[in-house]
PDB file of C-alpha atoms in Angstrom:
ATOM      1  CA  UNK A   1      59.707  88.842  78.349  1.00 49.00           C
ATOM      2  CA  UNK A   2      61.982  88.500  81.420  1.00 48.00           C
ATOM      3  CA  UNK A   3      64.464  87.372  78.404  1.00 50.00           C
ATOM      4  CA  UNK A   4      63.674  90.583  76.176  1.00 47.00           C
ATOM      5  CA  UNK A   5      64.422  93.010  79.845  1.00 50.00           C
ATOM      6  CA  UNK A   6      67.541  90.882  80.323  1.00 46.00           C
ATOM      7  CA  UNK A   7      68.894  91.911  76.924  1.00 47.00           C
ATOM      8  CA  UNK A   8      67.502  95.288  77.165  1.00 48.00           C
ATOM      9  CA  UNK A   9      69.951  95.656  80.150  1.00 47.00           C
ATOM     10  CA  UNK A  10      72.959  94.421  78.165  1.00 50.00           C
ATOM     11  CA  UNK A  11      72.440  96.342  75.453  1.00 51.00           C
ATOM     12  CA  UNK A  12      72.348  99.595  78.277  1.00 64.00           C
ATOM     13  CA  UNK A  13      75.301  98.450  79.823  1.00 68.00           C
ATOM     14  CA  UNK A  14      77.193  98.278  76.933  1.00 74.00           C
ATOM     15  CA  UNK A  15      75.705 101.132  75.918  1.00 77.00           C
ATOM     16  CA  UNK A  16      76.932 103.166  78.810  1.00 79.00           C
ATOM     17  CA  UNK A  17      80.268 101.143  79.006  1.00 74.00           C
ATOM     18  CA  UNK A  18      81.073 102.780  75.211  1.00 80.00           C
ATOM     19  CA  UNK A  19      79.697 106.357  76.144  1.00 86.00           C
ATOM     20  CA  UNK A  20      81.487 106.163  78.899  1.00 81.00           C
ATOM     21  CA  UNK A  21      85.161 105.082  77.417  1.00 81.00           C
ATOM     22  CA  UNK A  22      84.604 108.155  74.587  1.00 88.00           C
ATOM     23  CA  UNK A  23      83.837 110.328  77.684  1.00 89.00           C
ATOM     24  CA  UNK A  24      87.383 109.264  78.935  1.00 83.00           C
ATOM     25  CA  UNK A  25      88.869 109.753  75.526  1.00 86.00           C
ATOM     26  CA  UNK A  26      87.266 112.634  74.947  1.00 91.00           C
ATOM     27  CA  UNK A  27      88.398 114.423  77.807  1.00 90.00           C
ATOM     28  CA  UNK A  28      91.960 112.789  78.118  1.00 87.00           C
ATOM     29  CA  UNK A  29      93.270 114.314  74.434  1.00 86.00           C
ATOM     30  CA  UNK A  30      91.168 118.063  75.680  1.00 91.00           C
ATOM     31  CA  UNK A  31      93.266 117.875  78.664  1.00 91.00           C
ATOM     32  CA  UNK A  32      96.482 116.622  77.501  1.00 87.00           C
ATOM     33  CA  UNK A  33      96.079 118.930  74.270  1.00 88.00           C
ATOM     34  CA  UNK A  34      95.569 122.609  77.069  1.00 91.00           C
ATOM     35  CA  UNK A  35      98.718 121.093  79.044  1.00 87.00           C
ATOM     36  CA  UNK A  36     101.020 120.329  75.702  1.00 89.00           C
ATOM     37  CA  UNK A  37     100.409 122.395  73.114  1.00 88.00           C
ATOM     38  CA  UNK A  38     101.601 125.569  74.466  1.00 89.00           C
ATOM     39  CA  UNK A  39     104.661 123.834  75.774  1.00 87.00           C
ATOM     40  CA  UNK A  40     105.771 122.086  72.053  1.00 86.00           C
ATOM     41  CA  UNK A  41     105.465 125.478  70.401  1.00 88.00           C
ATOM     42  CA  UNK A  42     107.743 127.080  73.633  1.00 88.00           C
ATOM     43  CA  UNK A  43     110.106 124.154  72.677  1.00 87.00           C
ATOM     44  CA  UNK A  44     109.986 124.227  68.862  1.00 86.00           C
ATOM     45  CA  UNK A  45     110.553 128.037  68.461  1.00 89.00           C
ATOM     46  CA  UNK A  46     113.187 127.833  70.808  1.00 88.00           C
ATOM     47  CA  UNK A  47     114.647 124.963  69.313  1.00 83.00           C
ATOM     48  CA  UNK A  48     114.387 127.524  66.129  1.00 84.00           C
ATOM     49  CA  UNK A  49     116.322 130.015  68.026  1.00 88.00           C
ATOM     50  CA  UNK A  50     119.387 128.288  68.867  1.00 84.00           C
ATOM     51  CA  UNK A  51     119.396 127.023  65.448  1.00 80.00           C
ATOM     52  CA  UNK A  52     119.340 130.596  64.093  1.00 83.00           C
ATOM     53  CA  UNK A  53     122.159 130.969  66.907  1.00 85.00           C
ATOM     54  CA  UNK A  54     124.305 128.333  66.082  1.00 82.00           C
ATOM     55  CA  UNK A  55     124.271 129.747  62.208  1.00 81.00           C
ATOM     56  CA  UNK A  56     125.990 132.886  63.615  1.00 82.00           C
ATOM     57  CA  UNK A  57     128.417 131.865  65.669  1.00 83.00           C
ATOM     58  CA  UNK A  58     129.338 129.233  63.135  1.00 82.00           C
ATOM     59  CA  UNK A  59     129.258 131.380  59.740  1.00 80.00           C
ATOM     60  CA  UNK A  60     131.109 128.430  57.805  1.00 81.00           C
ATOM     61  CA  UNK A  61     127.705 126.618  57.966  1.00 75.00           C
ATOM     62  CA  UNK A  62     124.953 127.164  56.308  1.00 80.00           C
ATOM     63  CA  UNK A  63     121.535 126.215  56.642  1.00 80.00           C
ATOM     64  CA  UNK A  64     120.812 123.328  54.449  1.00 83.00           C
ATOM     65  CA  UNK A  65     124.319 122.419  56.114  1.00 80.00           C
ATOM     66  CA  UNK A  66     122.990 122.517  59.368  1.00 78.00           C
ATOM     67  CA  UNK A  67     119.314 120.709  58.708  1.00 82.00           C
ATOM     68  CA  UNK A  68     121.631 117.758  57.227  1.00 84.00           C
ATOM     69  CA  UNK A  69     123.392 117.164  60.392  1.00 80.00           C
ATOM     70  CA  UNK A  70     120.529 117.502  62.341  1.00 81.00           C
ATOM     71  CA  UNK A  71     118.878 114.565  60.377  1.00 83.00           C
ATOM     72  CA  UNK A  72     121.948 112.495  61.313  1.00 82.00           C
ATOM     73  CA  UNK A  73     121.779 113.470  64.695  1.00 80.00           C
ATOM     74  CA  UNK A  74     118.418 111.752  64.508  1.00 78.00           C
ATOM     75  CA  UNK A  75     118.797 109.093  62.318  1.00 77.00           C
ATOM     76  CA  UNK A  76     121.340 108.122  65.159  1.00 75.00           C
ATOM     77  CA  UNK A  77     118.616 108.501  67.124  1.00 72.00           C
ATOM     78  CA  UNK A  78     115.953 106.505  65.736  1.00 68.00           C
ATOM     79  CA  UNK A  79     118.835 103.326  66.181  1.00 70.00           C
ATOM     80  CA  UNK A  80     119.469 103.187  69.781  1.00 68.00           C
ATOM     81  CA  UNK A  81     122.514 105.390  68.979  1.00 72.00           C
ATOM     82  CA  UNK A  82     122.956 108.537  71.816  1.00 70.00           C
ATOM     83  CA  UNK A  83     124.587 111.501  69.961  1.00 71.00           C
ATOM     84  CA  UNK A  84     125.984 112.615  72.608  1.00 70.00           C
ATOM     85  CA  UNK A  85     129.763 111.813  74.257  1.00 62.00           C
ATOM     86  CA  UNK A  86     131.831 109.812  72.190  1.00 62.00           C
ATOM     87  CA  UNK A  87     132.302 106.136  70.700  1.00 59.00           C
ATOM     88  CA  UNK A  88     133.973 105.736  73.670  1.00 60.00           C
ATOM     89  CA  UNK A  89     129.917 104.941  75.284  1.00 65.00           C
ATOM     90  CA  UNK A  90     128.701 102.022  76.527  1.00 70.00           C
ATOM     91  CA  UNK A  91     126.822  99.239  74.193  1.00 76.00           C
ATOM     92  CA  UNK A  92     123.394  99.840  73.211  1.00 79.00           C
ATOM     93  CA  UNK A  93     123.621  95.702  73.032  1.00 86.00           C
ATOM     94  CA  UNK A  94     125.608  94.460  75.647  1.00 85.00           C
ATOM     95  CA  UNK A  95     124.632  91.321  77.323  1.00 88.00           C
ATOM     96  CA  UNK A  96     122.613  92.962  80.452  1.00 86.00           C
ATOM     97  CA  UNK A  97     120.910  95.627  78.099  1.00 86.00           C
ATOM     98  CA  UNK A  98     120.324  92.539  75.297  1.00 90.00           C
ATOM     99  CA  UNK A  99     118.323  91.791  78.763  1.00 92.00           C
ATOM    100  CA  UNK A 100     116.638  93.876  79.179  1.00 91.00           C
ATOM    101  CA  UNK A 101     115.284  93.994  75.700  1.00 91.00           C
ATOM    102  CA  UNK A 102     114.294  90.620  75.458  1.00 93.00           C
ATOM    103  CA  UNK A 103     112.397  92.308  79.068  1.00 91.00           C
ATOM    104  CA  UNK A 104     110.464  94.705  77.371  1.00 92.00           C
ATOM    105  CA  UNK A 105     110.033  92.629  74.031  1.00 92.00           C
ATOM    106  CA  UNK A 106     107.723  90.176  75.743  1.00 92.00           C
ATOM    107  CA  UNK A 107     106.193  92.137  78.285  1.00 92.00           C
ATOM    108  CA  UNK A 108     104.748  94.258  74.990  1.00 91.00           C
ATOM    109  CA  UNK A 109     106.434  97.516  76.920  1.00 91.00           C
ATOM    110  CA  UNK A 110     108.090  99.011  73.664  1.00 87.00           C
ATOM    111  CA  UNK A 111     109.798 102.503  75.241  1.00 86.00           C
ATOM    112  CA  UNK A 112     110.830 102.616  71.079  1.00 82.00           C
ATOM    113  CA  UNK A 113     114.110 104.182  71.970  1.00 81.00           C
ATOM    114  CA  UNK A 114     115.984 101.132  71.025  1.00 82.00           C
ATOM    115  CA  UNK A 115     114.826  98.795  68.402  1.00 86.00           C
ATOM    116  CA  UNK A 116     116.921  95.445  65.351  1.00 89.00           C
ATOM    117  CA  UNK A 117     119.052  97.749  63.066  1.00 83.00           C
ATOM    118  CA  UNK A 118     119.863  94.315  61.065  1.00 87.00           C
ATOM    119  CA  UNK A 119     117.073  92.390  59.085  1.00 90.00           C
ATOM    120  CA  UNK A 120     118.532  89.325  60.996  1.00 91.00           C
ATOM    121  CA  UNK A 121     117.711  90.606  64.309  1.00 91.00           C
ATOM    122  CA  UNK A 122     113.927  92.188  63.182  1.00 91.00           C
ATOM    123  CA  UNK A 123     113.147  88.540  61.784  1.00 93.00           C
ATOM    124  CA  UNK A 124     114.405  87.735  65.183  1.00 95.00           C
ATOM    125  CA  UNK A 125     112.416  89.878  67.744  1.00 93.00           C
ATOM    126  CA  UNK A 126     108.980  89.033  64.960  1.00 94.00           C
ATOM    127  CA  UNK A 127     109.383  85.123  66.142  1.00 94.00           C
ATOM    128  CA  UNK A 128     111.398  85.886  69.584  1.00 94.00           C
ATOM    129  CA  UNK A 129     107.890  87.831  70.300  1.00 94.00           C
ATOM    130  CA  UNK A 130     105.678  85.474  69.523  1.00 95.00           C
ATOM    131  CA  UNK A 131     106.716  82.321  71.588  1.00 93.00           C
ATOM    132  CA  UNK A 132     108.065  85.258  74.173  1.00 93.00           C
ATOM    133  CA  UNK A 133     104.749  86.993  74.744  1.00 93.00           C
ATOM    134  CA  UNK A 134     102.329  83.823  75.341  1.00 93.00           C
ATOM    135  CA  UNK A 135     105.139  82.376  77.407  1.00 92.00           C
ATOM    136  CA  UNK A 136     105.565  84.952  79.845  1.00 90.00           C
ATOM    137  CA  UNK A 137     102.029  85.635  79.978  1.00 89.00           C
ATOM    138  CA  UNK A 138     101.795  82.225  81.255  1.00 88.00           C
ATOM    139  CA  UNK A 139     104.548  82.965  83.328  1.00 88.00           C
ATOM    140  CA  UNK A 140     102.452  85.568  84.878  1.00 86.00           C
ATOM    141  CA  UNK A 141      99.629  83.691  85.474  1.00 84.00           C
ATOM    142  CA  UNK A 142     101.247  81.068  86.986  1.00 86.00           C
ATOM    143  CA  UNK A 143     102.656  84.290  89.700  1.00 84.00           C
ATOM    144  CA  UNK A 144      99.391  85.192  89.849  1.00 80.00           C
ATOM    145  CA  UNK A 145      98.410  81.873  91.056  1.00 81.00           C
ATOM    146  CA  UNK A 146     101.434  81.556  93.585  1.00 82.00           C
ATOM    147  CA  UNK A 147     100.572  85.089  95.120  1.00 80.00           C
ATOM    148  CA  UNK A 148      96.593  83.847  96.131  1.00 79.00           C
ATOM    149  CA  UNK A 149      98.057  81.137  97.440  1.00 82.00           C
ATOM    150  CA  UNK A 150     100.464  82.978  99.710  1.00 77.00           C
ATOM    151  CA  UNK A 151      97.586  84.934 100.509  1.00 76.00           C
ATOM    152  CA  UNK A 152      95.426  82.204 101.498  1.00 76.00           C
ATOM    153  CA  UNK A 153      97.999  81.499 103.556  1.00 77.00           C
ATOM    154  CA  UNK A 154      97.832  84.662 105.063  1.00 74.00           C
ATOM    155  CA  UNK A 155      94.513  84.628 105.757  1.00 71.00           C
ATOM    156  CA  UNK A 156      94.222  81.713 107.283  1.00 74.00           C
ATOM    157  CA  UNK A 157      96.593  83.079 109.403  1.00 71.00           C
ATOM    158  CA  UNK A 158      94.817  86.132 110.994  1.00 70.00           C
ATOM    159  CA  UNK A 159      91.646  84.199 111.097  1.00 67.00           C
ATOM    160  CA  UNK A 160      93.347  83.339 114.661  1.00 65.00           C
ATOM    161  CA  UNK A 161      93.711  86.806 115.425  1.00 67.00           C
ATOM    162  CA  UNK A 162      91.028  88.206 113.701  1.00 64.00           C
ATOM    163  CA  UNK A 163      87.683  86.173 113.924  1.00 64.00           C
ATOM    164  CA  UNK A 164      85.727  87.735 111.512  1.00 67.00           C
ATOM    165  CA  UNK A 165      85.901  86.613 108.415  1.00 64.00           C
ATOM    166  CA  UNK A 166      85.630  89.677 106.154  1.00 66.00           C
ATOM    167  CA  UNK A 167      87.687  91.643 108.188  1.00 71.00           C
ATOM    168  CA  UNK A 168      90.557  89.053 107.837  1.00 68.00           C
ATOM    169  CA  UNK A 169      90.259  89.376 104.190  1.00 70.00           C
ATOM    170  CA  UNK A 170      89.915  92.820 104.214  1.00 73.00           C
ATOM    171  CA  UNK A 171      92.803  93.343 106.235  1.00 77.00           C
ATOM    172  CA  UNK A 172      95.109  90.302 104.698  1.00 75.00           C
ATOM    173  CA  UNK A 173      93.836  92.406 101.388  1.00 77.00           C
ATOM    174  CA  UNK A 174      95.209  95.664 102.642  1.00 82.00           C
ATOM    175  CA  UNK A 175      98.536  93.847 104.035  1.00 83.00           C
ATOM    176  CA  UNK A 176      99.117  92.318 100.618  1.00 82.00           C
ATOM    177  CA  UNK A 177      98.483  95.787  98.184  1.00 86.00           C
ATOM    178  CA  UNK A 178     100.523  98.115 100.945  1.00 90.00           C
ATOM    179  CA  UNK A 179     103.917  95.903 100.511  1.00 89.00           C
ATOM    180  CA  UNK A 180     103.386  94.783  97.076  1.00 89.00           C
ATOM    181  CA  UNK A 181     102.906  99.162  96.923  1.00 91.00           C
ATOM    182  CA  UNK A 182     106.144  99.593  98.675  1.00 93.00           C
ATOM    183  CA  UNK A 183     108.552  97.237  97.002  1.00 92.00           C
ATOM    184  CA  UNK A 184     107.668  97.866  92.998  1.00 92.00           C
ATOM    185  CA  UNK A 185     106.035 101.484  92.853  1.00 92.00           C
ATOM    186  CA  UNK A 186     108.003 103.267  96.245  1.00 94.00           C
ATOM    187  CA  UNK A 187     111.177 101.708  96.455  1.00 95.00           C
ATOM    188  CA  UNK A 188     111.949 101.436  92.915  1.00 94.00           C
ATOM    189  CA  UNK A 189     111.702 105.140  92.105  1.00 94.00           C
ATOM    190  CA  UNK A 190     113.729 105.800  95.031  1.00 95.00           C
ATOM    191  CA  UNK A 191     116.260 103.818  93.404  1.00 94.00           C
ATOM    192  CA  UNK A 192     116.272 104.945  90.186  1.00 94.00           C
ATOM    193  CA  UNK A 193     116.021 108.122  91.162  1.00 93.00           C
ATOM    194  CA  UNK A 194     119.515 107.786  92.889  1.00 93.00           C
ATOM    195  CA  UNK A 195     120.778 105.944  89.820  1.00 93.00           C
ATOM    196  CA  UNK A 196     119.292 108.337  87.008  1.00 93.00           C
ATOM    197  CA  UNK A 197     119.490 111.679  88.860  1.00 92.00           C
ATOM    198  CA  UNK A 198     115.676 111.883  88.549  1.00 94.00           C
ATOM    199  CA  UNK A 199     113.364 112.941  90.670  1.00 95.00           C
ATOM    200  CA  UNK A 200     110.787 111.224  92.680  1.00 94.00           C
ATOM    201  CA  UNK A 201     107.874 112.694  90.507  1.00 94.00           C
ATOM    202  CA  UNK A 202     110.461 111.288  87.626  1.00 95.00           C
ATOM    203  CA  UNK A 203     111.427 107.773  88.777  1.00 94.00           C
ATOM    204  CA  UNK A 204     107.691 107.520  89.636  1.00 95.00           C
ATOM    205  CA  UNK A 205     106.685 108.354  86.261  1.00 95.00           C
ATOM    206  CA  UNK A 206     108.693 106.067  85.062  1.00 95.00           C
ATOM    207  CA  UNK A 207     107.317 103.114  86.919  1.00 94.00           C
ATOM    208  CA  UNK A 208     104.042 103.542  86.735  1.00 92.00           C
ATOM    209  CA  UNK A 209     104.523 103.952  82.921  1.00 93.00           C
ATOM    210  CA  UNK A 210     107.020 100.675  82.568  1.00 93.00           C
ATOM    211  CA  UNK A 211     104.207  98.660  84.561  1.00 91.00           C
ATOM    212  CA  UNK A 212     100.846  99.717  83.067  1.00 88.00           C
ATOM    213  CA  UNK A 213     103.166  99.257  79.441  1.00 89.00           C
ATOM    214  CA  UNK A 214     102.605 101.965  78.125  1.00 90.00           C
ATOM    215  CA  UNK A 215     106.606 102.717  77.858  1.00 89.00           C
ATOM    216  CA  UNK A 216     106.401 105.704  76.211  1.00 88.00           C
ATOM    217  CA  UNK A 217     110.372 105.951  75.875  1.00 87.00           C
ATOM    218  CA  UNK A 218     110.906 109.343  77.521  1.00 88.00           C
ATOM    219  CA  UNK A 219     111.975 107.841  80.047  1.00 92.00           C
ATOM    220  CA  UNK A 220     114.506 104.739  80.400  1.00 91.00           C
ATOM    221  CA  UNK A 221     116.964 103.558  82.855  1.00 91.00           C
ATOM    222  CA  UNK A 222     120.643 103.356  82.339  1.00 87.00           C
ATOM    223  CA  UNK A 223     120.691 105.680  78.525  1.00 83.00           C
ATOM    224  CA  UNK A 224     123.007 108.410  80.540  1.00 82.00           C
ATOM    225  CA  UNK A 225     125.962 107.721  79.109  1.00 76.00           C
ATOM    226  CA  UNK A 226     127.897 110.037  81.317  1.00 77.00           C
ATOM    227  CA  UNK A 227     127.123 107.676  83.713  1.00 83.00           C
ATOM    228  CA  UNK A 228     128.784 104.946  84.447  1.00 83.00           C
ATOM    229  CA  UNK A 229     126.787 101.140  85.602  1.00 86.00           C
ATOM    230  CA  UNK A 230     126.909  98.446  87.127  1.00 85.00           C
ATOM    231  CA  UNK A 231     127.049  95.674  84.663  1.00 80.00           C
ATOM    232  CA  UNK A 232     123.688  93.661  86.057  1.00 85.00           C
ATOM    233  CA  UNK A 233     121.845  97.240  86.940  1.00 90.00           C
ATOM    234  CA  UNK A 234     119.479  96.905  83.126  1.00 88.00           C
ATOM    235  CA  UNK A 235     119.478  93.316  84.133  1.00 88.00           C
ATOM    236  CA  UNK A 236     117.154  93.374  87.709  1.00 91.00           C
ATOM    237  CA  UNK A 237     115.236  96.702  85.606  1.00 92.00           C
ATOM    238  CA  UNK A 238     114.291  93.917  83.660  1.00 90.00           C
ATOM    239  CA  UNK A 239     113.694  91.707  86.647  1.00 90.00           C
ATOM    240  CA  UNK A 240     111.183  93.590  88.482  1.00 93.00           C
ATOM    241  CA  UNK A 241     110.393  94.238  85.305  1.00 92.00           C
ATOM    242  CA  UNK A 242     108.852  90.959  86.431  1.00 89.00           C
ATOM    243  CA  UNK A 243     107.853  90.634  89.226  1.00 89.00           C
ATOM    244  CA  UNK A 244     105.410  93.567  89.357  1.00 92.00           C
ATOM    245  CA  UNK A 245     104.171  92.760  85.922  1.00 90.00           C
ATOM    246  CA  UNK A 246     102.702  89.341  88.135  1.00 86.00           C
ATOM    247  CA  UNK A 247     101.740  91.572  91.235  1.00 88.00           C
ATOM    248  CA  UNK A 248     100.499  94.308  89.456  1.00 85.00           C
ATOM    249  CA  UNK A 249      98.172  91.306  87.078  1.00 81.00           C
ATOM    250  CA  UNK A 250      96.301  89.985  90.413  1.00 81.00           C
ATOM    251  CA  UNK A 251      96.180  93.454  92.267  1.00 82.00           C
ATOM    252  CA  UNK A 252      93.441  94.453  88.619  1.00 76.00           C
ATOM    253  CA  UNK A 253      92.464  91.084  89.363  1.00 75.00           C
ATOM    254  CA  UNK A 254      91.251  91.894  92.300  1.00 75.00           C
ATOM    255  CA  UNK A 255      90.122  95.944  91.587  1.00 72.00           C
ATOM    256  CA  UNK A 256      88.054  93.713  88.745  1.00 71.00           C
ATOM    257  CA  UNK A 257      86.325  91.222  90.878  1.00 70.00           C
ATOM    258  CA  UNK A 258      85.598  94.510  93.414  1.00 69.00           C
ATOM    259  CA  UNK A 259      83.698  96.513  90.197  1.00 71.00           C
ATOM    260  CA  UNK A 260      81.465  92.901  89.321  1.00 70.00           C
ATOM    261  CA  UNK A 261      80.683  93.212  93.102  1.00 69.00           C
ATOM    262  CA  UNK A 262      79.502  97.094  93.256  1.00 69.00           C
ATOM    263  CA  UNK A 263      77.723  95.971  89.267  1.00 68.00           C
ATOM    264  CA  UNK A 264      76.176  92.829  91.013  1.00 68.00           C
ATOM    265  CA  UNK A 265      74.759  94.692  94.396  1.00 71.00           C
ATOM    266  CA  UNK A 266      74.000  97.611  92.718  1.00 72.00           C
ATOM    267  CA  UNK A 267      72.321  96.329  89.064  1.00 66.00           C
ATOM    268  CA  UNK A 268      70.732  92.666  91.102  1.00 64.00           C
ATOM    269  CA  UNK A 269      69.450  91.389  87.327  1.00 61.00           C
ATOM    270  CA  UNK A 270      73.532  91.219  86.120  1.00 58.00           C
ATOM    271  CA  UNK A 271      74.317  88.753  88.082  1.00 59.00           C
ATOM    272  CA  UNK A 272      71.643  86.401  86.338  1.00 60.00           C
ATOM    273  CA  UNK A 273      72.235  87.728  83.012  1.00 58.00           C
ATOM    274  CA  UNK A 274      75.776  86.003  83.618  1.00 56.00           C
ATOM    275  CA  UNK A 275      74.767  83.100  84.715  1.00 59.00           C
ATOM    276  CA  UNK A 276      72.459  82.423  81.785  1.00 58.00           C
ATOM    277  CA  UNK A 277      75.150  83.853  79.453  1.00 55.00           C
ATOM    278  CA  UNK A 278      77.536  80.786  81.143  1.00 56.00           C
ATOM    279  CA  UNK A 279      75.034  78.527  81.091  1.00 61.00           C
ATOM    280  CA  UNK A 280      74.610  79.135  77.419  1.00 58.00           C
ATOM    281  CA  UNK A 281      78.092  78.696  76.952  1.00 53.00           C
ATOM    282  CA  UNK A 282      78.434  75.278  78.423  1.00 58.00           C
ATOM    283  CA  UNK A 283      75.238  74.148  76.440  1.00 60.00           C
ATOM    284  CA  UNK A 284      76.677  75.251  73.082  1.00 55.00           C
ATOM    285  CA  UNK A 285      79.670  73.733  74.814  1.00 50.00           C
ATOM    286  CA  UNK A 286      78.449  70.267  75.277  1.00 51.00           C
ATOM    287  CA  UNK A 287      77.411  70.359  71.560  1.00 57.00           C
ATOM    288  CA  UNK A 288      79.972  70.480  69.920  1.00 54.00           C
ATOM    289  CA  UNK A 289      81.758  68.019  72.017  1.00 51.00           C
ATOM    290  CA  UNK A 290      78.495  65.943  70.850  1.00 54.00           C
ATOM    291  CA  UNK A 291      78.941  66.530  67.826  1.00 52.00           C
ATOM    292  CA  UNK A 292      82.224  65.064  67.366  1.00 51.00           C
TER     293      UNK A 292
END
């Protein structure tokens, strides 16, 4: 009877999560539609007016010729070539940019503004990602362990100052979170805003979209042909992404632990259910080992 009740709790919890997830998606879709659809319509109408004005000013061109030129521009953009400027624009495949691209591959960010255009480059990218993504995950896991060790040392160092264990843990986690936020979420947007000419909001938006590995590609560092960047600019940005992802992974792990602790406190049967599932999993492993 008790096992049946626990199974019922498990189904209810799964159903609740599924309902919450679906509701979250529906709410997000509705809000994005309200916020962006009118702006898209205005931009489309503005672009059509600009084409009409262009044809009126340059009567030697006709509509089909202009559409063909627009298609050439779109093809160039899809292949990673910035249509503005001239042939002296910096290469998208110098070492610094290639290093940055390699980082976006193994971290699965994939901005989409640049991709291999040759068959050999596409094939290499596939195998490079197959090996690089697990390697990156292992590196981030190890970096998380190192950060956890440093966090533990910080807790032990604070014990002599603050005797209460829970207070020490809260202070250490807060210090770790605040210092990491400054180092990875506040200072980088300021630097990107200064170098790229963005607002702080745009810089923070790029930072969050990058570290969450969403990677829309609407904002990417080092792509303005009108600016002269230092040679290692994009390489340093790639290194920042790697270490920031390690810090963020640890923060998300700590957040999941807090949520699990809250669920256990509000639903005492959930912890017992987890323990039974772990026991069942361990018994299955023992049975498989004995069969071997």
